[in-house]
């Protein structure tokens, strides 16, 4: 007998409440996850509509208590039904419960408590504004001129920005409204970040360059191909920073909208700024909707409702915007496809890239991925031909990518310079400020791992089995977070014998102090976790720097993401190796990405820029390739490492993550899982690694341990996962233990 789990009405919050129904024999083939069914429900068995969220051949309730599904509504494939079907796929692929998966994809209704925000909206033509500007160009009308100038390039300005940053006064507002130039409206807050960066947008679509046109044509050509088997290749647009990828997205979007279909544009949360979103507003007007994590649940639901009801047709947002319930989705764009934020850290731990490809497959839509530094996953698929690769190698305009200097910090150390700043960087900084330019200094600190390396020769202490850096622990030991290998903390370098071996401890605060001591006259801003904890502080720092109120911006990698600061002519990566030793087997990939992006920050305006990488590994391929912006060279080296070690994307790697408040109980349980897998007689090609303490071993008194499984085929891992799930469900020892799966 086949049983279906049905949710009766997704507009009522009770998603966790599913009801079991019998699937009558004659319907067995027709009932699928996501199907809309008619069922008898409640008192008097009134007929209701429901969605099938799960199917199984067992049921915990006795069959005589269950009723049968009355009808499958085959023609009634709704948007929500399709999302539930997608949730079914996510559950199978990433290993979660159906409840977790449905909660991820469905827009759960929530009353809108409107956090009203005021905006200043332009009413007059730009022509009229220009005339006014000419009229009031004398210095007596500073605020008026500033506002007019802003209105010339922006259709609307958030009230907060107008009053705080542009100096709006009641007098200016009266002048604007009485002359019909602009008015104040109230809109649901879109929670956007506005840092008052320079606006360069035009309302008309700019002319494409020859390169851009060629790229666009290749994309359109690929999207026109309809394979009889339903194969739809995603396109990977690899374009250097500043090549005009956003412009290409908009060209493709325009065509999809013209065909009456809708578009989802995913961008990393950190890049979800007023400046970025405004480019979409400028081109597509009110058809654009935005989602972001600062919105209340009500505001969020309102945006999703607009999309479902056809009030909007372009959704711009972070990872979760992938589940926008558009009625006829035609295109999903993922900008900065390589970003780690596209992977969910909650069950189901889905990746937006793979999930987008699946959703597109189910709804006959297309996928366009963009990046200057693609993930190994996406690029290897492009190399296999599963994705179509389209490249743009030139920056828009006259400027080329900045030259990069690599500074060997081992030499600095041996010459007696113990400062975080090499002499070259000190010199360049002074030079830069002398010419009235700005500089950015960044520490690419990532994750939690504190690795151990030698300052004299650069050696990083690695796990002999996994070839990833060992992490330093308080208990005086070094440990591998993949296999659990442990060794006492070394006191001298095993290669050169130097006693100067340890973790890289310097933080942004220390960098700030060093720079202050060196250049006491300079104006410094610092952006890191500490200085951005309060709401709005992130925007404040960026807008202040954009207005050139500071000379140097010091920060973690949050400063290298997609911002345009035209006066920045120097970018320094203070410790290019920091990301090399963290982030497990992806350390080199992150390093390449961060450094290539950082270098791309310099020379975005009319001035030429340069970048400087300080490193203890001047010979490392990821650092050398990033300095030349040579992605292909990096890819080839990195891919051979992944293949050699069977790391993704050369093989599939699944983490089984266990957590429990009781450390001993957790250790025992994870060891049991390992033994159980051994008893399954898995193929010899299945590698089981660990269990080991997870990279984050303990959070709020809960311990984490992890077991890794490696195999060439994802299906082999899926099979083990299914057996594990059953074993865990039956075994009392796992009652207090939470198990999550994570496809790496
Ligand atoms: P990417 O997303 O690849 O980093 P952008 O799309 O942000 O690049 O483009 C970089 C800058 O160059 C933007 O300010 C954009 O407006 C400008 N730009 C790119 N192509 C053109 C074009 N064909 N005409 C006018 N401006 C362009
Ligand atoms: Zn050494
Ligand atoms: Zn190891």
XYZ file of C-alpha atoms and ligand atoms in Angstrom:
773
model
C 0.000 0.000 0.000
C 1.173 3.522 -0.794
C 0.623 6.372 1.641
C 0.752 10.055 0.944
C 1.597 12.836 3.386
C -0.586 15.777 2.530
C -0.552 19.371 3.720
C -4.006 20.766 3.558
C -3.549 24.474 3.332
C -0.186 26.113 3.089
C -1.587 29.539 3.726
C -2.029 28.503 7.337
C 1.266 28.317 9.144
C 0.884 24.688 10.168
C 3.347 23.299 7.680
C 4.610 20.794 10.182
C 1.169 19.315 10.278
C 0.780 16.791 7.517
C -2.046 14.294 7.238
C -1.734 10.724 6.001
C -3.940 9.464 3.197
C -4.121 6.191 1.327
C -3.255 6.377 -2.346
C -5.866 4.227 -4.100
C -4.373 1.531 -6.347
C -5.539 3.154 -9.580
C -3.810 6.436 -8.692
C -0.377 5.012 -7.848
C 1.382 6.329 -10.936
C -0.391 9.667 -10.911
C 0.315 10.844 -7.379
C 3.710 12.517 -7.057
C 5.372 14.847 -4.599
C 3.987 18.296 -5.292
C 0.739 16.977 -6.822
C -2.470 18.777 -5.992
C -5.091 16.349 -4.646
C -8.684 16.475 -3.428
C -9.215 14.855 -0.072
C -11.973 14.428 2.501
C -11.079 16.539 5.512
C -12.433 17.401 8.950
C -15.966 17.160 10.142
C -18.400 15.875 7.556
C -15.502 14.951 5.295
C -15.724 18.158 3.375
C -13.660 18.056 0.256
C -10.494 20.132 0.436
C -7.483 20.731 -1.722
C -4.097 19.549 -0.537
C -0.488 19.149 -1.652
C 1.360 15.862 -1.524
C 4.650 16.451 0.266
C 5.798 12.880 0.729
C 5.102 9.309 -0.363
C 6.007 6.109 1.459
C 4.978 2.479 1.652
C 4.747 2.510 5.433
C 2.567 4.453 7.812
C 2.633 4.805 11.573
C -1.167 4.910 11.813
C -3.363 1.833 11.367
C -4.798 1.789 7.809
C -8.405 1.614 9.023
C -8.021 5.099 10.464
C -7.013 6.549 7.124
C -9.069 7.875 4.270
C -8.352 7.711 0.582
C -7.349 10.469 -1.772
C -10.369 11.238 -3.935
C -8.806 12.770 -6.972
C -5.518 13.958 -8.434
C -5.914 17.334 -10.074
C -3.602 16.676 -12.969
C -4.188 19.935 -14.743
C -3.859 21.977 -11.632
C -0.130 22.249 -11.307
C 0.238 25.357 -9.163
C 3.291 27.374 -8.309
C 3.214 26.152 -4.754
C 2.862 22.554 -5.934
C 5.942 22.975 -8.075
C 7.874 24.357 -5.116
C 6.826 21.369 -3.045
C 8.092 19.100 -5.784
C 11.366 21.010 -5.629
C 11.377 20.529 -1.849
C 11.010 16.795 -2.479
C 14.102 16.871 -4.644
C 16.003 18.853 -1.991
C 15.048 16.371 0.683
C 16.389 13.521 -1.451
C 19.521 15.328 -2.555
C 20.619 16.997 0.631
C 19.141 14.722 3.255
C 16.628 16.583 5.393
C 13.075 16.046 6.510
C 10.257 17.007 4.178
C 9.128 19.521 6.776
C 12.494 21.282 6.745
C 12.506 21.273 2.956
C 8.942 22.599 2.559
C 9.562 25.278 5.147
C 12.539 26.392 3.081
C 10.682 26.723 -0.213
C 7.192 27.876 0.714
C 6.212 31.460 1.362
C 4.582 31.104 4.743
C 1.868 33.670 5.183
C 2.520 36.316 7.734
C 0.593 39.473 8.401
C 2.317 42.491 6.969
C 3.284 44.892 9.683
C 4.384 47.630 7.411
C 7.519 49.326 8.524
C 6.776 52.396 6.491
C 9.709 54.212 5.027
C 9.581 57.543 3.300
C 11.207 58.150 -0.033
C 11.664 61.195 -2.180
C 10.389 60.481 -5.679
C 11.330 62.455 -8.760
C 8.337 63.772 -10.713
C 9.887 66.049 -13.325
C 11.920 65.074 -16.366
C 15.704 65.083 -15.992
C 15.677 67.947 -18.508
C 13.670 70.115 -16.119
C 15.930 69.170 -13.231
C 18.965 70.172 -15.263
C 17.411 73.568 -15.987
C 16.785 74.062 -12.284
C 20.330 73.041 -11.520
C 21.680 75.653 -13.864
C 19.459 78.235 -12.251
C 20.650 77.461 -8.735
C 24.243 76.648 -9.348
C 25.466 79.467 -7.120
C 26.851 78.459 -3.762
C 23.894 79.896 -1.852
C 21.824 76.834 -2.676
C 24.086 73.999 -1.602
C 21.463 71.613 -0.238
C 19.130 72.339 -3.114
C 21.867 71.640 -5.651
C 22.890 68.414 -3.946
C 19.344 67.100 -3.947
C 18.753 68.113 -7.558
C 21.956 66.425 -8.590
C 20.923 63.243 -6.823
C 17.477 63.365 -8.434
C 19.078 63.663 -11.802
C 20.537 60.195 -11.530
C 18.044 58.521 -9.197
C 14.307 58.214 -9.571
C 13.922 57.977 -5.851
C 16.014 58.631 -2.792
C 15.358 57.166 0.642
C 14.289 59.926 3.005
C 17.006 59.044 5.473
C 19.665 59.494 2.821
C 18.124 62.749 1.594
C 18.001 64.300 5.010
C 21.138 62.914 6.590
C 23.558 62.736 3.724
C 22.279 65.313 1.270
C 21.194 67.847 3.871
C 17.511 68.057 2.958
C 15.712 70.895 4.731
C 12.001 71.759 4.977
C 12.710 74.742 2.735
C 14.178 72.567 0.009
C 11.250 70.166 0.235
C 8.754 72.987 -0.199
C 10.700 74.213 -3.200
C 10.670 70.707 -4.722
C 6.984 70.005 -4.227
C 5.739 73.448 -5.198
C 7.630 73.276 -8.459
C 6.444 69.755 -9.168
C 9.978 68.421 -9.173
C 9.619 65.728 -6.553
C 7.396 64.546 -3.732
C 7.609 62.430 -0.629
C 5.939 59.060 -0.694
C 5.689 56.299 1.808
C 6.659 52.835 0.738
C 7.146 49.537 2.431
C 10.731 49.491 3.448
C 12.846 47.435 1.164
C 15.551 47.425 3.774
C 18.196 48.281 1.266
C 21.675 49.367 1.990
C 22.369 52.814 0.697
C 25.881 54.058 1.128
C 25.557 57.084 -1.099
C 28.041 55.776 -3.618
C 28.428 57.567 -6.915
C 25.540 56.975 -9.226
C 26.341 56.430 -12.862
C 23.130 54.947 -14.075
C 21.211 56.088 -17.103
C 17.602 55.282 -17.708
C 18.249 54.088 -21.200
C 20.074 50.891 -21.943
C 23.678 51.684 -22.785
C 25.153 50.591 -26.084
C 26.976 47.288 -25.738
C 30.623 47.021 -26.652
C 31.657 44.517 -29.282
C 32.851 42.077 -26.624
C 29.636 42.398 -24.691
C 27.533 41.912 -27.790
C 29.441 38.757 -28.674
C 28.904 37.373 -25.173
C 25.208 38.222 -25.259
C 24.776 36.525 -28.606
C 26.403 33.348 -27.353
C 24.101 33.300 -24.347
C 20.976 33.866 -26.427
C 22.105 31.253 -28.899
C 22.522 28.713 -26.109
C 19.146 29.607 -24.598
C 17.487 29.113 -27.970
C 18.602 25.483 -28.125
C 15.867 23.091 -27.168
C 17.106 19.595 -26.799
C 14.448 16.952 -27.483
C 15.375 15.208 -24.212
C 14.585 18.398 -22.325
C 18.246 19.119 -21.741
C 18.803 22.796 -20.981
C 22.385 23.814 -20.486
C 23.051 26.512 -17.899
C 25.402 29.226 -19.100
C 28.443 30.241 -17.073
C 29.401 33.822 -17.892
C 33.004 34.295 -16.872
C 33.760 37.983 -17.047
C 36.542 39.849 -15.277
C 35.460 42.419 -12.672
C 34.101 45.469 -14.433
C 33.503 43.723 -17.760
C 29.802 44.568 -17.628
C 28.186 41.324 -16.497
C 25.285 43.165 -14.914
C 24.585 44.839 -18.215
C 24.484 41.461 -19.941
C 22.080 40.136 -17.288
C 19.755 43.026 -18.009
C 19.817 42.405 -21.742
C 18.840 38.775 -21.206
C 16.198 39.729 -18.633
C 14.631 42.147 -21.092
C 14.120 39.345 -23.592
C 12.634 36.969 -21.040
C 10.204 39.644 -19.841
C 9.222 40.380 -23.433
C 8.222 36.728 -23.729
C 5.880 37.229 -20.766
C 7.946 35.253 -18.297
C 9.619 36.136 -15.003
C 13.168 36.319 -13.703
C 14.964 35.646 -10.424
C 18.294 37.395 -9.855
C 20.350 36.094 -6.955
C 23.113 38.295 -5.617
C 25.237 37.818 -2.498
C 23.622 39.481 0.513
C 26.618 41.739 1.028
C 26.298 43.106 -2.510
C 22.593 43.782 -2.045
C 23.097 47.498 -1.838
C 20.967 50.384 -2.894
C 23.470 51.034 -5.662
C 23.123 47.560 -7.185
C 19.386 47.278 -6.866
C 18.919 50.747 -8.216
C 20.451 49.656 -11.506
C 17.632 47.156 -11.856
C 14.986 49.688 -10.816
C 16.351 52.153 -13.332
C 15.948 49.682 -16.138
C 12.827 47.729 -15.190
C 10.981 50.130 -12.885
C 8.223 48.825 -10.677
C 8.400 45.341 -12.150
C 11.325 44.783 -9.776
C 10.827 43.280 -6.322
C 13.536 42.904 -3.713
C 14.058 40.484 -0.867
C 16.644 40.760 1.842
C 17.333 39.503 5.299
C 16.617 42.841 6.960
C 12.954 42.650 6.020
C 10.359 41.592 8.523
C 8.539 38.379 7.740
C 5.511 40.385 6.752
C 7.413 42.503 4.275
C 8.952 39.377 2.893
C 5.629 37.712 2.405
C 4.318 40.809 0.703
C 7.150 40.686 -1.850
C 6.473 37.012 -2.542
C 2.770 37.664 -2.861
C 3.401 40.389 -5.420
C 5.483 37.924 -7.405
C 2.834 35.225 -7.239
C 0.046 37.600 -8.201
C 1.907 38.931 -11.207
C 2.528 42.394 -9.751
C 6.265 42.012 -10.200
C 8.331 40.056 -12.669
C 11.943 40.460 -11.575
C 12.966 39.357 -8.085
C 16.360 40.483 -6.836
C 17.565 38.919 -3.621
C 19.895 36.576 -1.765
C 19.837 32.766 -1.743
C 16.283 32.422 -0.449
C 14.869 34.473 -3.352
C 15.398 31.343 -5.421
C 12.023 30.155 -4.124
C 10.019 33.098 -5.426
C 6.674 31.637 -6.558
C 6.543 33.148 -10.035
C 3.790 31.646 -12.182
C 5.956 31.284 -15.302
C 9.592 31.440 -14.381
C 11.802 31.912 -17.432
C 15.279 32.644 -16.081
C 17.379 32.352 -12.928
C 20.539 34.459 -12.725
C 23.152 33.816 -10.053
C 25.641 36.637 -9.807
C 29.005 35.939 -8.140
C 28.139 32.283 -8.428
C 31.244 31.244 -6.435
C 30.150 32.982 -3.221
C 29.894 30.774 -0.144
C 26.631 32.381 0.933
C 24.822 30.431 -1.791
C 25.143 27.375 0.366
C 22.644 27.074 3.196
C 23.971 26.313 6.657
C 20.654 24.933 7.815
C 19.008 21.678 6.927
C 18.410 21.125 4.047
C 21.933 22.373 3.379
C 21.196 23.082 -0.237
C 23.359 24.880 -2.730
C 21.517 27.578 -4.657
C 23.408 26.776 -7.869
C 22.357 23.121 -8.033
C 18.893 23.870 -6.744
C 18.441 26.588 -9.365
C 19.429 24.161 -12.092
C 16.891 21.666 -10.746
C 14.112 24.249 -10.466
C 14.835 25.432 -14.000
C 14.633 21.847 -15.226
C 11.258 21.336 -13.548
C 9.812 24.599 -14.830
C 11.434 24.819 -18.216
C 13.466 27.887 -17.306
C 17.081 28.811 -17.999
C 20.024 29.425 -15.678
C 22.721 32.058 -16.127
C 25.674 31.976 -13.720
C 28.127 34.849 -13.570
C 31.499 35.276 -11.924
C 34.968 36.656 -12.477
C 36.334 33.778 -10.425
C 34.042 30.784 -10.947
C 33.753 27.983 -8.429
C 35.631 24.836 -9.365
C 32.246 23.117 -9.471
C 30.789 25.418 -12.114
C 33.952 25.678 -14.147
C 34.549 21.934 -14.243
C 30.989 21.466 -15.514
C 31.695 24.017 -18.195
C 34.830 22.086 -19.132
C 32.811 18.856 -19.382
C 30.243 20.629 -21.517
C 27.381 20.288 -19.021
C 27.387 24.081 -18.802
C 28.081 26.432 -21.670
C 31.028 28.729 -21.024
C 30.864 32.325 -22.260
C 33.771 34.641 -21.555
C 34.380 38.382 -21.358
C 38.054 39.073 -20.868
C 38.166 42.852 -21.126
C 37.100 45.495 -18.658
C 34.662 48.113 -19.870
C 36.328 51.383 -20.761
C 39.987 52.197 -21.149
C 41.243 50.706 -17.929
C 42.863 47.369 -17.596
C 43.236 45.329 -14.458
C 45.772 46.793 -12.038
C 49.303 45.422 -11.894
C 49.990 43.351 -8.776
C 53.193 43.220 -6.785
C 53.891 40.151 -4.637
C 55.890 40.852 -1.487
C 57.738 37.976 0.170
C 57.134 38.342 3.909
C 59.807 35.764 4.733
C 62.386 38.160 3.325
C 60.909 40.966 5.414
C 61.141 38.804 8.495
C 64.735 37.795 7.816
C 65.659 41.426 7.231
C 64.328 42.189 10.699
C 61.014 43.799 9.788
C 58.471 42.280 12.196
C 55.686 44.677 11.260
C 52.470 43.566 9.551
C 53.328 46.078 6.850
C 56.204 45.348 4.532
C 58.513 48.202 3.656
C 57.146 48.219 0.124
C 53.597 48.593 1.364
C 54.604 51.333 3.814
C 56.163 53.215 0.923
C 53.192 52.676 -1.406
C 50.754 53.799 1.290
C 52.623 57.016 1.897
C 52.811 57.617 -1.849
C 49.134 56.986 -2.337
C 48.076 59.421 0.377
C 50.536 62.034 -0.785
C 48.747 62.090 -4.134
C 45.406 62.533 -2.428
C 44.207 59.037 -3.266
C 42.630 56.362 -1.107
C 43.843 52.909 -0.082
C 42.194 49.711 1.086
C 43.967 47.202 3.299
C 42.438 43.854 3.913
C 42.978 40.785 6.010
C 41.378 37.791 4.363
C 40.681 36.066 7.619
C 38.096 33.351 7.149
C 36.323 30.815 9.210
C 37.474 29.686 12.594
C 40.559 27.635 11.937
C 43.778 28.933 13.409
C 46.527 27.231 11.459
C 50.190 27.074 12.331
C 52.961 28.291 10.061
C 56.599 29.350 10.105
C 57.431 33.014 9.675
C 60.908 32.250 8.522
C 60.254 29.770 5.708
C 56.476 29.883 5.294
C 55.888 26.183 5.990
C 52.275 25.415 6.966
C 51.768 22.391 9.221
C 49.373 20.083 7.401
C 47.606 16.786 8.008
C 49.666 13.977 6.473
C 46.478 12.223 5.314
C 44.273 15.041 4.081
C 46.739 17.676 2.889
C 44.851 20.465 4.656
C 46.199 22.725 7.400
C 45.971 21.497 10.980
C 44.161 23.737 13.456
C 45.737 24.908 16.657
C 43.913 24.141 19.874
C 43.987 25.539 23.381
C 45.017 22.172 24.745
C 48.423 22.446 23.106
C 47.619 20.125 20.225
C 47.049 20.484 16.499
C 44.164 18.671 14.908
C 42.752 17.793 11.470
C 39.057 18.572 11.101
C 38.591 15.987 8.386
C 40.103 12.799 9.793
C 40.755 13.676 13.423
C 44.541 13.261 13.195
C 46.203 14.917 16.186
C 49.732 15.869 17.060
C 51.298 17.977 19.814
C 51.826 21.618 18.987
C 55.250 22.063 17.391
C 57.712 24.544 18.874
C 60.237 24.600 16.046
C 59.677 24.507 12.315
C 60.117 20.954 10.979
C 61.641 22.335 7.782
C 64.013 25.132 8.778
C 64.218 24.719 12.545
C 63.135 28.290 13.252
C 61.387 28.843 16.601
C 59.180 31.513 15.012
C 56.305 29.207 14.363
C 52.754 29.873 15.364
C 49.300 31.056 14.383
C 48.729 34.363 12.612
C 47.192 36.349 15.435
C 46.991 39.881 14.097
C 43.512 41.292 13.656
C 42.183 44.408 11.983
C 42.509 46.384 15.203
C 46.211 45.745 15.328
C 46.531 46.700 11.673
C 44.777 49.965 12.428
C 47.180 50.730 15.249
C 50.209 49.958 13.082
C 48.974 52.222 10.298
C 48.186 55.018 12.762
C 51.698 54.848 14.200
C 53.156 54.892 10.718
C 50.981 57.633 9.223
C 49.625 59.702 12.106
C 48.045 62.246 9.754
C 45.935 59.736 7.877
C 42.220 59.343 8.360
C 41.390 55.669 8.903
C 38.181 53.687 8.856
C 37.966 50.122 10.077
C 35.349 47.639 8.969
C 35.109 44.260 10.619
C 32.731 42.252 12.728
C 33.176 44.583 15.714
C 32.517 47.838 13.901
C 29.518 46.598 11.917
C 27.490 44.959 14.640
C 25.009 47.775 15.045
C 22.392 48.392 12.400
C 23.395 50.816 9.689
C 27.056 50.927 10.664
C 28.110 48.986 7.588
C 26.466 51.534 5.303
C 27.847 54.405 7.329
C 31.423 53.236 6.952
C 31.107 52.589 3.225
C 29.334 55.853 2.459
C 31.848 57.787 4.496
C 34.692 56.162 2.591
C 32.908 56.709 -0.730
C 32.702 60.425 0.084
C 36.437 60.391 0.679
C 36.081 61.294 4.345
C 38.866 58.843 5.084
C 42.090 57.932 3.347
C 42.423 54.306 4.329
C 39.822 51.605 4.785
C 41.006 48.616 6.781
C 38.871 45.516 6.962
C 38.208 41.851 6.554
C 37.086 40.459 3.219
C 33.770 42.279 3.588
C 35.495 45.316 2.060
C 36.476 43.632 -1.199
C 32.990 42.811 -2.423
C 31.789 44.697 -5.441
C 32.012 48.302 -4.288
C 33.172 51.042 -6.578
C 35.406 53.640 -5.004
C 36.844 55.750 -7.819
C 39.596 57.321 -5.672
C 41.079 54.029 -4.535
C 44.402 53.492 -6.246
C 46.033 51.047 -3.833
C 44.749 47.740 -2.513
C 46.880 45.757 -0.113
C 46.244 42.172 0.936
C 48.123 42.045 4.216
C 48.323 38.297 4.659
C 47.360 36.559 1.475
C 48.031 33.217 3.166
C 45.345 33.583 5.812
C 42.661 32.090 3.626
C 45.090 29.487 2.334
C 45.298 27.718 5.675
C 41.619 27.921 6.564
C 38.537 26.609 4.823
C 39.785 23.038 4.472
C 40.354 21.727 0.979
C 38.917 24.917 -0.530
C 41.623 27.143 0.976
C 43.441 27.735 -2.304
C 40.188 28.420 -4.158
C 39.089 31.031 -1.608
C 42.508 32.614 -1.735
C 42.398 32.945 -5.498
C 38.889 34.411 -5.387
C 39.552 36.897 -2.596
C 42.825 38.110 -4.059
C 41.532 38.406 -7.615
C 38.469 40.315 -6.370
C 40.574 42.524 -4.112
C 42.930 43.445 -6.921
C 39.853 44.296 -8.988
C 38.956 47.017 -6.453
C 41.872 49.209 -7.451
C 41.652 51.569 -10.378
C 37.888 51.551 -10.901
C 37.680 55.287 -11.470
C 39.643 57.461 -13.827
C 42.906 56.828 -11.986
C 45.125 53.855 -12.505
C 45.530 51.555 -9.555
C 47.825 48.923 -8.212
C 47.573 46.031 -5.796
C 50.031 44.436 -3.443
C 49.893 40.913 -1.976
C 51.957 40.227 1.126
C 52.628 36.517 1.528
C 54.815 33.844 3.052
C 54.146 31.731 -0.063
C 55.127 33.922 -2.984
C 55.456 30.775 -5.102
C 51.987 29.393 -4.347
C 49.956 28.874 -7.511
C 46.787 30.507 -6.195
C 48.678 33.666 -5.249
C 50.702 33.827 -8.448
C 47.682 33.164 -10.634
C 45.588 35.763 -8.758
C 48.305 38.352 -9.311
C 48.082 37.719 -13.062
C 44.281 37.245 -12.974
C 44.941 33.962 -14.734
C 41.981 31.842 -13.755
C 42.764 29.001 -16.097
C 46.248 28.446 -14.697
C 44.779 28.394 -11.214
C 42.003 26.031 -12.233
C 44.361 23.492 -13.787
C 46.615 23.345 -10.733
C 43.741 23.231 -8.293
C 41.827 20.619 -10.210
C 44.802 18.282 -10.214
C 45.024 18.657 -6.423
C 41.314 17.851 -6.060
C 41.628 14.840 -8.349
C 44.681 13.547 -6.546
C 42.960 13.816 -3.157
C 39.450 12.900 -4.355
C 37.998 16.182 -3.171
C 34.981 17.803 -4.875
C 34.320 18.397 -7.661
C 36.570 15.448 -8.578
C 34.538 13.249 -6.204
C 31.548 13.645 -3.907
C 32.088 14.368 -0.251
C 29.318 14.099 2.316
C 29.657 15.252 5.899
C 27.578 13.551 8.568
C 27.427 16.194 11.253
C 26.416 15.086 14.748
C 25.687 17.415 17.638
C 24.880 16.809 21.293
C 25.281 18.517 24.648
C 27.006 15.420 26.026
C 30.454 15.037 24.538
C 30.968 11.384 25.475
C 27.588 10.343 24.192
C 28.317 12.118 20.913
C 31.720 10.460 20.522
C 30.184 7.054 21.141
C 27.332 7.656 18.705
C 29.609 8.862 15.915
C 31.876 5.867 16.396
C 28.789 3.641 16.167
C 27.860 5.262 12.855
C 31.293 4.552 11.513
C 31.052 0.908 12.587
C 27.581 0.591 11.129
C 28.810 1.857 7.756
C 31.556 -0.763 7.872
C 28.937 -3.482 8.402
C 27.014 -2.380 5.316
C 29.792 -3.910 3.223
C 30.219 -0.749 1.260
C 32.189 -0.840 -1.969
C 35.926 -0.508 -1.461
C 35.713 2.764 -3.349
C 33.761 4.343 -0.490
C 36.102 6.214 1.803
C 35.053 6.825 5.365
C 37.065 9.498 7.168
C 36.856 10.389 10.857
C 34.895 10.948 13.014
C 36.689 14.128 14.000
C 35.783 17.228 15.957
C 34.046 19.619 13.549
C 35.731 22.865 12.516
C 33.471 24.514 15.073
C 33.723 22.000 17.867
C 31.471 23.537 20.432
C 28.817 26.216 20.166
C 26.774 27.309 23.171
C 27.594 24.140 25.080
C 26.687 21.841 22.229
C 29.438 19.659 20.799
C 29.888 18.868 17.115
C 31.597 15.901 15.493
C 31.774 15.041 11.871
C 32.254 11.958 9.724
C 33.139 12.279 6.052
C 32.177 9.912 3.255
C 33.814 10.157 -0.132
C 32.802 8.475 -3.371
C 32.943 9.126 -7.089
C 29.151 8.795 -7.399
C 26.647 10.847 -5.462
C 24.190 7.954 -5.610
C 26.518 5.761 -3.520
C 26.446 8.396 -0.797
C 22.658 8.767 -1.054
C 22.316 5.018 -0.501
C 24.470 5.100 2.634
C 22.534 8.114 3.897
C 19.254 6.265 3.595
C 20.598 3.319 5.592
C 22.016 5.679 8.205
C 18.667 7.445 8.537
C 16.907 4.176 9.262
C 19.580 3.024 11.689
C 19.429 6.323 13.569
C 15.638 6.314 13.720
C 15.598 2.824 15.262
C 18.462 3.316 17.659
C 17.727 4.698 21.122
C 21.305 5.870 21.554
C 20.576 8.655 19.062
C 17.646 10.190 20.886
C 19.616 13.178 22.161
C 21.739 13.504 19.078
C 20.996 15.670 16.088
C 22.323 14.386 12.785
C 22.574 16.590 9.725
C 23.970 15.853 6.318
C 26.044 18.255 4.342
C 27.089 17.693 0.738
C 30.397 19.528 0.476
P 30.704 43.582 -13.599
O 29.338 43.230 -13.072
O 31.182 42.629 -14.662
O 31.752 43.814 -12.533
P 29.426 46.018 -14.325
O 28.243 45.525 -15.073
O 29.211 46.469 -12.931
O 30.599 44.963 -14.381
O 30.101 47.180 -15.183
C 31.178 47.965 -14.681
C 30.914 49.414 -14.968
O 31.053 49.669 -16.358
C 29.532 49.848 -14.583
O 29.590 51.119 -13.989
C 28.772 49.867 -15.891
O 27.728 50.803 -15.877
C 29.860 50.270 -16.882
N 29.602 49.704 -18.210
C 29.805 48.423 -18.589
N 29.480 48.252 -19.895
C 29.055 49.438 -20.350
C 28.577 49.909 -21.636
N 28.486 49.092 -22.678
N 28.232 51.216 -21.727
C 28.328 52.037 -20.658
N 28.772 51.656 -19.441
C 29.125 50.374 -19.276
Zn 60.425 27.168 8.742
Zn 43.398 14.577 8.130
